[in-house]
Amino acid sequence: MAPVVDYSLYLVTDSTAAILGQRDLGYVVSEAILGGVTLVQYRDKTIDSGAAIEVAKKLLSICNEHGVPLLINDRIDVALAIDCAGVHIGQDDMDVVTARKLLGPNKIIGVTASSVEEADKAVRGGADYLGIGTIFATPTKANTKSILGVHGLRDILAHLSEQSETHHHIPTVCIGGINASNLQRVLYQSFTPSKPLDGLAIVSAIVAAPDVRESSRQLRRLIRTPPPWALLPIPTEHSEWSKTASTQALLDSIPLAIRTVTEKKPISHNMTNFVVQNFAANVALSTGASPIMSTNGHEAPDLAALAGGLVINMGTATPTSLENWILAVTAYNAAGAPVILDPVGCGATAPRRATLRDLLAAGYYDVIKGNESEILTVARVSGVAGIEAIQQHGVDSGASGLDLDGKAEVVRRLAGRERNVVVMTGVVDVVSDGVRTYAVSGGHEYLGMITGSGCSLGTVLAAFLAGNRGTGDKLAAAVAGIALFGVAAKRAGGREEVRGPGTFVPAFLDELFLARKDIVAGDEVWKKMVDIQAKVPS
Ligand code: 3NM
């Protein structure tokens, strides 16, 4: 039996000038261990056997001194020569069965897997752990086969959890582009209760760090801490969720959520399209929020520190917008401040689909909000099984192809996969956090006849999530924002002077302001204007 190992922070070395620089590898490894690395792999693809054995011996003595196991990448001869804990082999190296014959049962053999097929084969061959990669593109390894993203990682983990006991229990680490800015998201979004990841394998974020010990320490701390945007405990199973009690509680929570936004006046930071800038800013003001319409990603770290919320709206995307959005989502994620993704028209063109893919890979979105075709496109890109490719016509949703149950199912599955809140807008809005799913009706038909109603709902959601961060219930905050929006629209549409979409716009701004004041003052008429139904999976 191979020994039990702590895989949590796994250092893979690199001796190239670009990463190690002029430093001594032994020094880097000992600093990394002092910072908290739990396992070391010596990896050098170019060195001769004799020299490799010399370096490996030195690393082994450092690792032994600290009680940390040492594995050798690929070179079974070197591992045998120095009698270290084992090896790590890639798909192009010796196969695991032959490696086992050479090394015997007591050595650790780790195998790289980029797909469920490779993972299955490695488990069947007797691997002791799997290195799943490549998660993100990385300059450290140029010839990577496939970029899995967090979703691909999660699919492999979910697959393992459904197979034999051996599959289920095999330790897993992931590799490729992991660093301090993304590791919490990788752990959070790849999480499946039955098969959590055992560790993260890292090269450059440790070896190339200016202070190796401090970087390892920081990575270790981040591994042990939930991400700042993590939800407070909510039910994780449908059985724990009482449909009736929760719907009533949700309704009852709406006035307080609206009052909190009014009192806190949170920033709603809109990186939105140029069609709706002015309207969205006015909607934010009428909702009680403080709008800022900055599209410059370099401002985001300062704004994220002000406890507001961010909307990234893909409406008029350009290549430079993507760079700014990535800067912004990174800053807001680091601050734990909410980010709303509004993937406008993401199913309409190939560049938009690519932008969506890049955005999903770059950050965590507390809420993803879109119309039916947009949410279906996001679900497909995110890898929700069974979603067909759809061609969106412009930014409109087009004719609906799903009934309410079908919508609820897509929204619930996407939210469960992303571990966030998903809102599918329509005549009835469908909202889910992956466990609790609600259909919210209200609003007015004129909302569908003006520009920016969907986009400005994103503006409102940013304000509601930011204002109500303290409750930890993002879904309740989102529902409160949607309810206020719907009530205001209904009141506006019913006003005598409103004769069509043109007169509806100013009335809607008025009513966001007036309905909010009435609800905060305790008026209960709004309850007749919005209907919330819990949706349970059939
Ligand atoms: N193996 P960094 S990616 C050594 O996908 C290695 O199997 C990979 O380096 C795989 O942490 C990789 O600097 C390099 O991104 C990872």
Short mmCIF file of C-alpha atoms and ligand atoms in Angstrom, two decimals, residues 12 19 41 43 73 88 112 114 131-141 144 146 175-178 201-205, ligand 1:
data_model
loop_
_atom_site.label_atom_id
_atom_site.label_comp_id
_atom_site.label_asym_id
_atom_site.label_seq_id
_atom_site.Cartn_x
_atom_site.Cartn_y
_atom_site.Cartn_z
CA VAL A 12 5.56 20.88 -8.87
CA ILE A 19 10.37 30.35 -13.77
CA GLN A 41 7.20 16.77 -7.32
CA ARG A 43 9.88 17.92 -12.63
CA ASN A 73 7.95 13.44 -12.70
CA HIS A 88 3.97 11.25 -11.37
CA THR A 112 -2.35 13.01 -15.33
CA SER A 114 -7.58 15.34 -18.98
CA GLY A 131 -3.62 15.07 -11.52
CA ILE A 132 -6.52 16.65 -13.42
CA GLY A 133 -5.57 19.31 -15.93
CA THR A 134 -5.13 21.56 -17.67
CA ILE A 135 -7.52 23.82 -15.76
CA PHE A 136 -6.42 27.17 -17.20
CA ALA A 137 -4.02 27.88 -20.07
CA THR A 138 -0.55 28.39 -18.64
CA PRO A 139 2.78 29.52 -20.06
CA THR A 140 4.49 26.96 -17.79
CA LYS A 141 3.41 24.10 -20.04
CA THR A 144 -1.19 21.16 -22.98
CA SER A 146 -7.11 20.47 -23.45
CA ILE A 175 -3.16 21.62 -12.22
CA GLY A 176 -2.70 24.40 -14.72
CA GLY A 177 -2.76 28.13 -14.13
CA ILE A 178 -3.76 27.85 -10.47
CA ALA A 201 -0.83 21.37 -7.87
CA ILE A 202 1.07 24.56 -8.56
CA VAL A 203 4.26 25.51 -10.39
CA SER A 204 4.78 29.17 -11.19
CA ALA A 205 2.66 30.74 -8.44
N1 3NM B 1 1.01 19.84 -16.00
P1 3NM B 1 1.44 26.52 -13.42
S1 3NM B 1 -0.20 21.97 -16.55
C1 3NM B 1 3.19 20.58 -15.07
O1 3NM B 1 -2.17 19.99 -17.51
C2 3NM B 1 1.87 20.84 -15.62
O2 3NM B 1 -1.07 18.26 -16.89
C3 3NM B 1 -0.10 20.30 -16.51
O3 3NM B 1 2.04 25.20 -14.13
C4 3NM B 1 -1.20 19.47 -17.02
O4 3NM B 1 1.03 26.14 -12.07
C5 3NM B 1 1.34 22.09 -15.85
O5 3NM B 1 2.61 27.47 -13.43
C6 3NM B 1 1.99 23.38 -15.54
O6 3NM B 1 0.34 27.00 -14.29
C7 3NM B 1 1.30 24.09 -14.41
#
